[in-house]
Coordinates of C-alpha atoms in Angstrom, one line a residue:
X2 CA 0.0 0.0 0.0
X3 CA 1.2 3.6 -1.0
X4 CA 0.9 5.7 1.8
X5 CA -1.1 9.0 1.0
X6 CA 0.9 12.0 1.4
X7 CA -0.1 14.8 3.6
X8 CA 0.3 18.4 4.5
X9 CA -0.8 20.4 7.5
X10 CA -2.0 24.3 7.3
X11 CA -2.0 25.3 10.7
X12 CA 0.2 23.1 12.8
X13 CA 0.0 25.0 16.1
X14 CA -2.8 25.4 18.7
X15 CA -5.6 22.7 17.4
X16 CA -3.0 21.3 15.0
X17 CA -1.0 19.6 17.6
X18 CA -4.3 17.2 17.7
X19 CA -3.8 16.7 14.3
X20 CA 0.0 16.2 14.2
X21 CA -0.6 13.2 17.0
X22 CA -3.4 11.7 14.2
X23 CA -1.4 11.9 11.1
X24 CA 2.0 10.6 13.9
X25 CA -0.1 7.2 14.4
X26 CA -1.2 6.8 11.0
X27 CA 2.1 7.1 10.0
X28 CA 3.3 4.3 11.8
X29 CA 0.7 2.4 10.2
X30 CA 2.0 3.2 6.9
X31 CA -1.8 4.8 5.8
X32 CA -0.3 8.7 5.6
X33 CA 3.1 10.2 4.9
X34 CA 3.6 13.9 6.7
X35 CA 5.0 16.0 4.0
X36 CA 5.1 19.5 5.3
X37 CA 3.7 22.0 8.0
X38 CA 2.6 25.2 7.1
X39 CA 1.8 27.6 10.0
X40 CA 1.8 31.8 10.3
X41 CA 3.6 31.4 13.5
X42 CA 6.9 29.6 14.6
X43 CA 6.1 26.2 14.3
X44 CA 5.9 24.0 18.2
X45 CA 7.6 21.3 18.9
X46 CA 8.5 20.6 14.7
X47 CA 9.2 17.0 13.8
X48 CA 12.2 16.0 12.1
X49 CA 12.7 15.8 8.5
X50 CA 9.7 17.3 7.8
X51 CA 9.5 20.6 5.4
X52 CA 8.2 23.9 7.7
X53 CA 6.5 26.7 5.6
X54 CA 4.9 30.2 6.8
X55 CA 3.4 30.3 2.6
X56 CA 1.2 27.6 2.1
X57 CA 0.9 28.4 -1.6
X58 CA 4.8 27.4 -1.8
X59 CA 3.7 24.5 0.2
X60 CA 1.3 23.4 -2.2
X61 CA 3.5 24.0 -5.2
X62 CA 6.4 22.2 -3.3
X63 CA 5.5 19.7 -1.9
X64 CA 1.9 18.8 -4.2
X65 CA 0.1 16.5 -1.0
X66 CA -2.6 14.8 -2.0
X67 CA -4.3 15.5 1.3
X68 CA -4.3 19.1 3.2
X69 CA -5.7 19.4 6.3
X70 CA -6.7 23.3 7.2
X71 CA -7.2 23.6 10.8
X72 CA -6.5 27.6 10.8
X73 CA -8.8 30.7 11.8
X74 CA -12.7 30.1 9.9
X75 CA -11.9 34.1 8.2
X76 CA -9.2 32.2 6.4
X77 CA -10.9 28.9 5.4
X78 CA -12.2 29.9 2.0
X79 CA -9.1 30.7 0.4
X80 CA -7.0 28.2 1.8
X81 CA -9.2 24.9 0.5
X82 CA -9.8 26.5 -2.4
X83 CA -6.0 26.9 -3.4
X84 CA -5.6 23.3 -1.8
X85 CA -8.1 21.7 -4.6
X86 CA -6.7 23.9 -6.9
X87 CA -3.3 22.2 -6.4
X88 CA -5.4 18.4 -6.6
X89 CA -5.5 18.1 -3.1
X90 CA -8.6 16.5 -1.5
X91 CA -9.3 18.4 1.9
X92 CA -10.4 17.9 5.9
X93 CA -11.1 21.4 6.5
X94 CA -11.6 21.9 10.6
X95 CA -14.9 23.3 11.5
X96 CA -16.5 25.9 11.3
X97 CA -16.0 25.5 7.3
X98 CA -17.3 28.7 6.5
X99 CA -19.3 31.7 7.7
X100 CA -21.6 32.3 5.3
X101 CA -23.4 30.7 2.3
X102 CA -22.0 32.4 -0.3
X103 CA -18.3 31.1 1.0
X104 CA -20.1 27.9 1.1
X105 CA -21.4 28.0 -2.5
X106 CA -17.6 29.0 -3.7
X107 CA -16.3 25.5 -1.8
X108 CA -19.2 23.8 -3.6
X109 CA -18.1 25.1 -6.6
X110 CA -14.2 24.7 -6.1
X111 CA -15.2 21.0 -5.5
X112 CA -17.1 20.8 -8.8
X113 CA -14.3 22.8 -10.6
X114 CA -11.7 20.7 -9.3
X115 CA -12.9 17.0 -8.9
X116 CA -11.7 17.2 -5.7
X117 CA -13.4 16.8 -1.7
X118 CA -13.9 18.8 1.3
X119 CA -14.7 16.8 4.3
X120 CA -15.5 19.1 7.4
X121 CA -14.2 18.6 10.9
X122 CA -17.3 18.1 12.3
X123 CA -16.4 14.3 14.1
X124 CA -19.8 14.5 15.3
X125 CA -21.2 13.2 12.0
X126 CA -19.1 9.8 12.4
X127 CA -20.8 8.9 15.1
X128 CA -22.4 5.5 15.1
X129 CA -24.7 6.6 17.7
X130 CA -26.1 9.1 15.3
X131 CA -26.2 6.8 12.6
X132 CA -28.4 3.8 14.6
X133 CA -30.4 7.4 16.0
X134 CA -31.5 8.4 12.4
X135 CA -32.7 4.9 11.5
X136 CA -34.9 4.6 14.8
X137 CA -36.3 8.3 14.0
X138 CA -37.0 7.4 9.8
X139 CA -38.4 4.4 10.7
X140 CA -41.1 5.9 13.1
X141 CA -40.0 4.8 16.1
X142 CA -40.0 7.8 18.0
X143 CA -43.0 8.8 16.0
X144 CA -43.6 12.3 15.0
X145 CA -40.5 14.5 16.4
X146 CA -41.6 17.8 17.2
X147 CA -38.2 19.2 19.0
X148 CA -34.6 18.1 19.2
X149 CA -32.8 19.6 22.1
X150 CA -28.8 19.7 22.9
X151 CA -27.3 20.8 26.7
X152 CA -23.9 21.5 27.2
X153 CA -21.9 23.1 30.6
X154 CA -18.2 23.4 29.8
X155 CA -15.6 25.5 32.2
X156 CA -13.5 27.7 30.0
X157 CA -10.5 29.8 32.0
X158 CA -8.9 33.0 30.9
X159 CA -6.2 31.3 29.2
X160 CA -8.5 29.8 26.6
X161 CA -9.5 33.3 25.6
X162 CA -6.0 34.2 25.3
X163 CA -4.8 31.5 23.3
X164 CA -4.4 32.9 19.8
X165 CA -5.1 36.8 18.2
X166 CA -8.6 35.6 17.1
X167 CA -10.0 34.6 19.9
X168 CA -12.7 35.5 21.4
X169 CA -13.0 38.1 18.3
X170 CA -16.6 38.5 16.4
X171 CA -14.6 39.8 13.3
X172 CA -10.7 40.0 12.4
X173 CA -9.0 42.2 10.4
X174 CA -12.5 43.4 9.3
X175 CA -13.8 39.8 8.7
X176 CA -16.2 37.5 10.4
X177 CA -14.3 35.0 12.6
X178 CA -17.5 34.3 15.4
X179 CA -15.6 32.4 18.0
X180 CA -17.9 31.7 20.2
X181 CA -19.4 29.0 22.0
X182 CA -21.8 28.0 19.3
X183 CA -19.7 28.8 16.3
X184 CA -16.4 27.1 17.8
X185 CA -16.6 24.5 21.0
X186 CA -20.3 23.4 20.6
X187 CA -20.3 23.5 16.7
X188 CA -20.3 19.4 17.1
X189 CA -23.2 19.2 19.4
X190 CA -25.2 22.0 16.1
X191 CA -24.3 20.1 13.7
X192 CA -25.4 16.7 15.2
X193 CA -28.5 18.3 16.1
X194 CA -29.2 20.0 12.7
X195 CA -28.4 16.3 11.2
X196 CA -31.2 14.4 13.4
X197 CA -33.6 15.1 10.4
X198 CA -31.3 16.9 7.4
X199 CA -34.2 19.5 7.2
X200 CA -33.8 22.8 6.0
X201 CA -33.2 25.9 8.1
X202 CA -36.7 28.3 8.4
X203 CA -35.8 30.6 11.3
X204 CA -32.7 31.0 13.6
X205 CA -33.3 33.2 17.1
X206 CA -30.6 33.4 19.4
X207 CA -30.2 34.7 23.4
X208 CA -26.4 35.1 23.8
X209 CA -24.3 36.3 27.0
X210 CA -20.7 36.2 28.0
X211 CA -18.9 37.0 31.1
X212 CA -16.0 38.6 30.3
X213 CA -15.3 41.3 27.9
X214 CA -15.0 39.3 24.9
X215 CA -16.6 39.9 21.5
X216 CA -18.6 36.9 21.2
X217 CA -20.8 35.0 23.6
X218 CA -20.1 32.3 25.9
X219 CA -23.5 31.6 27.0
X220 CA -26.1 31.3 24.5
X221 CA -29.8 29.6 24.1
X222 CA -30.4 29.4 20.1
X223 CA -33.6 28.5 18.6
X224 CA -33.8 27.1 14.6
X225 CA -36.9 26.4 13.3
X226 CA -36.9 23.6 10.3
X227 CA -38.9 23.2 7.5
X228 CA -41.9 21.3 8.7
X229 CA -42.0 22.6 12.3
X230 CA -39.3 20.9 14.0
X231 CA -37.5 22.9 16.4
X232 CA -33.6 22.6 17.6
X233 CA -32.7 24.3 20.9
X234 CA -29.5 24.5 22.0
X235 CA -28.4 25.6 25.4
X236 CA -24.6 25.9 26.3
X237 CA -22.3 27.5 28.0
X238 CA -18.3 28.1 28.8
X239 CA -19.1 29.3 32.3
X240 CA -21.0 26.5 33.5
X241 CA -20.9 24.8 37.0
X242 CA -21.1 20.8 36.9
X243 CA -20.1 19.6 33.5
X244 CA -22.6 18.6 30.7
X245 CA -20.8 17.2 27.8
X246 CA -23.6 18.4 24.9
X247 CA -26.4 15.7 25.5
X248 CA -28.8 15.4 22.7
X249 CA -32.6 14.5 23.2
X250 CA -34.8 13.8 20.6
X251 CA -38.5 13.9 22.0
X252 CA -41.0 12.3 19.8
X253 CA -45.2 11.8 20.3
X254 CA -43.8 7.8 21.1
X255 CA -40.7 8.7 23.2
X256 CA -38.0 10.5 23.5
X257 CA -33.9 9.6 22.3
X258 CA -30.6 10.5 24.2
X259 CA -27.3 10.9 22.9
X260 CA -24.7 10.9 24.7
X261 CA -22.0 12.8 22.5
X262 CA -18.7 11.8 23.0
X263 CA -18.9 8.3 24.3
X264 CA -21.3 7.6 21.5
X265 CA -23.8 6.7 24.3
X266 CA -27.7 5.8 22.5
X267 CA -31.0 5.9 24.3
X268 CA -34.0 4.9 22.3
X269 CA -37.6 4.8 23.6
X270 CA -38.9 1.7 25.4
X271 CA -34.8 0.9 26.4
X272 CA -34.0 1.2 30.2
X273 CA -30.6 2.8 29.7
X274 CA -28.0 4.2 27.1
X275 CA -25.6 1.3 25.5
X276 CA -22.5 2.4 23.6
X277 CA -22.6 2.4 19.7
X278 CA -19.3 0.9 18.9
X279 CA -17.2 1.9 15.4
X280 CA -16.7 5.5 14.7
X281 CA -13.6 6.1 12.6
X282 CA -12.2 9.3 12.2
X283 CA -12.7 12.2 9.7
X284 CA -9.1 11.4 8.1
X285 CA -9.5 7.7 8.1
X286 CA -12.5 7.9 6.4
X287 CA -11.4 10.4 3.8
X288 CA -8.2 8.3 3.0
X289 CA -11.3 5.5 2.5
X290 CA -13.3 7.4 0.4
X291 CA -10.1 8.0 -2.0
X292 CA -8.9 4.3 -1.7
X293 CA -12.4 2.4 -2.6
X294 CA -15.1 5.8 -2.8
X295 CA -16.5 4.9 0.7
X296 CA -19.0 7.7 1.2
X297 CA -17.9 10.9 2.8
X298 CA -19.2 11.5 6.2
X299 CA -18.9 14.9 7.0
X300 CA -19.2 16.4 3.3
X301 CA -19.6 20.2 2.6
X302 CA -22.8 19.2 1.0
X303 CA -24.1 18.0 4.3
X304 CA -23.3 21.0 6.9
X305 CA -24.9 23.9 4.4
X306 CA -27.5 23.9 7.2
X307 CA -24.4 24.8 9.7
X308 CA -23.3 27.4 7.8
X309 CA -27.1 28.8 7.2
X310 CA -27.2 29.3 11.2
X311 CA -24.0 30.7 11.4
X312 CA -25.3 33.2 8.7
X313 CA -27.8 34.4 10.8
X314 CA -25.9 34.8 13.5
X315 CA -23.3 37.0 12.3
X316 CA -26.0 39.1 11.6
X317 CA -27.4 39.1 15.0
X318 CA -26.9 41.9 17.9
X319 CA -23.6 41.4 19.6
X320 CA -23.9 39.4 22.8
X321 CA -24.7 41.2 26.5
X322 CA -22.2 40.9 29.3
X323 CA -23.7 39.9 32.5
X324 CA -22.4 42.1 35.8
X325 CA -19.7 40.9 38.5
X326 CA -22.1 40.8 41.1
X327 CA -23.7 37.5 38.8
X328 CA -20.2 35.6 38.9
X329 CA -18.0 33.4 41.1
X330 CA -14.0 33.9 39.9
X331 CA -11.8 31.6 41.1
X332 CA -7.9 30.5 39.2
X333 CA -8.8 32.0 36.0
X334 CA -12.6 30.7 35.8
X335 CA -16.0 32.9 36.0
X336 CA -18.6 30.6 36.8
X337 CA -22.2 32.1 36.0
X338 CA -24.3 31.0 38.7
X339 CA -27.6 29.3 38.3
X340 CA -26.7 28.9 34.5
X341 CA -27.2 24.8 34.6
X342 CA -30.6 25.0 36.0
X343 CA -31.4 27.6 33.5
X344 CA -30.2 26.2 30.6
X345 CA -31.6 22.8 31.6
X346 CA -35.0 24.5 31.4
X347 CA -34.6 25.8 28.7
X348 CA -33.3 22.6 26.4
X349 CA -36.7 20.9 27.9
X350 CA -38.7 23.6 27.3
X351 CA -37.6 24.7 23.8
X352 CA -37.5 28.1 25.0
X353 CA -34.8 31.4 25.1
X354 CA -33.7 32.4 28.3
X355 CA -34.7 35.6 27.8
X356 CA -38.1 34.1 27.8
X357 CA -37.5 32.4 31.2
X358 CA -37.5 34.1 34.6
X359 CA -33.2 33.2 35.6
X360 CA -31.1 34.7 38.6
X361 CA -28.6 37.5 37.1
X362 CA -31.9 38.9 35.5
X363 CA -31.5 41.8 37.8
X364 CA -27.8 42.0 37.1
X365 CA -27.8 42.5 33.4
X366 CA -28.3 45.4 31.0
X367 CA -32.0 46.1 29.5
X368 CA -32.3 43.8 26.0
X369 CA -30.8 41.0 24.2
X370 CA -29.8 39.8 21.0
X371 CA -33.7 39.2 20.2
X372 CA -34.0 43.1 20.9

């Protein structure tokens, strides 16, 4: 077997997770690494491999036959594009782009070029989701009427500090929206969005953050699918016990959970969630889609409905910031107090949490990013 040769764009930060992928793939003889682009010194650069700051020279160097972009979203359009350009098939790191006319240039760079674009978004190789969609087409949860996702994460100072765009609603007079729903809980949107593939009708969003940021870390958002359906997701990065970004499907039969990262599967009528054993990952299964044209499973056909949200919420009034007196700060964290209960009501009862009576109401300015 030939191994497939590939380059990195953006081999710091988030690309370290990437270098350890391609590292055991290459023992396995799948992948070769043949160059690491990055703007910034590269960390920690293995030996013998070729280090660029120009990934254009890369490309003409080089000539990989997989890229893999994991830089800042502002940037992602022009960087795949010139990678299928130079025949490269791509894993392009999530969000893919921020708006649908980015997303119709990728299509169309795909179509020009003959080449892919798989998105980061390792949600979609979940078995879990997989066995989840079967049980909902086949009627077993009967009618769905809302799909909800809940996620508490702890984010500290340092995460906000740990490149120039983040944090940052635009850069360098571009959209970059790294927030909590653009950037950490893109996965749990995405699954969510992909429960029933339906198109996007309406997007409302109630967004917060607790430190003087750009973009929110606390949001409730709202899309409304073709047919009805509503998606709520409720998140934070300021959250007190952890919730990984449980899914819940409720249906006029039952109700599904998902448990996201440990592929755990709830279906009505079962006592308890079993693990779904088998997801590969994004790279593996775009090296099998080149070796024997396994199907994609993370296209950029199949996000447009990510990207379509994200549209709307560029668009959307900047997030509020909640006052002082609302937080508990301790070793670099600022813990919103009250947010699980609130969000928790708010995933089960489809609603904002601007339309919810919650704790720091008293503490925060007049209006929202509804108006």
């Amino acid at each position: 077997m030939t191994a497939t040769s590939v380059a990195l764009i953006g081999a710091n930060g988030h690309g370290m997770y990437h270098r350890r992928q391609l590292a055991e793939l290459a023992e396995t003889g799948a992948v070769r690494l043949v160059a690491l682009a990055d703007t910034r010194e590269v960390v920690e650069p293995p030996d013998g491999v070729p280090l660029y700051t120009d990934h254009v020279a890369l490309l003409a160097e080089t000539k990989p036959d997989v890229v893999v972009v994991c830089t800042p979203p502002h940037t992602h359009l022009a960087l795949t594009r010139d990678a299928l350009r130079a025949g490269a098939d791509v894993l392009l790191e999530k969000p893919p782009v921020l708006d649908r006319a980015e997303h119709e240039a990728l299509v169309a760079a795909e179509a020009e070029t003959g080449r892919v674009v798989q998105v980061g978004f390792q949600a979609l190789a979940s078995p879990a989701l997989v066995r989840l969609r079967a049980a909902v087409a086949a009627g077993r949860l009967g009618a769905v009427r809302q799909i909800s996702v809940l996620g508490c994460w702890k984010r500290d100072d340092a995460y906000w500090a740990r490149s120039p765009w983040s944090g940052r609603r635009t850069v360098d007079g571009r959209p970059s929206l790294d927030g909590a729903l653009a950037n950490p809980f893109a996965h749990a949107v995405m699954q969510a969005l992909s429960v029933l593939d339906a198109p996007v009708e309406r997007v409302e969003v109630d967004w917060l953050r607790v430190r003087p940021i750009e973009v929110e870390d606390t949001a409730t958002l709202r899309i409304t699918l073709a047919g009805g359906v509503t998606v709520l997701v409720a998140v934070t990065l300021a959250g007190e016990d952890f919730v990984d970004g449980d899914l819940t499907v409720y249906g006029e039969r039952g109700d599904a959970e998902l448990g996201f990262r440990e592929d755990l599967l709830r279906l009505p009528g079962e006592p308890a969630a079993v693990a779904v054993a088998g997801r590969p990952t994004l790279l593996e299964n775009l090296l099998a889609h080149r070796a024997a044209g396994e199907p994609l499973l993370a296209p950029l056909s199949r996000t447009a409905s990510f990207t379509a949200v994200i549209e709307q919420l560029r668009a959307a009034q900047p997030p509020y910031q909640v006052a002082p007196e609302a937080l508990d700060v301790a070793d670099g964290h600022r813990t919103l107090r009250g947010v699980n209960t609130v969000l928790a009501r708010c995933a089960a009862r489809g609603a904002l949490m601007n339309e919810l009576s919650k704790p720091w109401s008293a503490t925060v300015p007049g209006g929202t990013a509804n108006g």
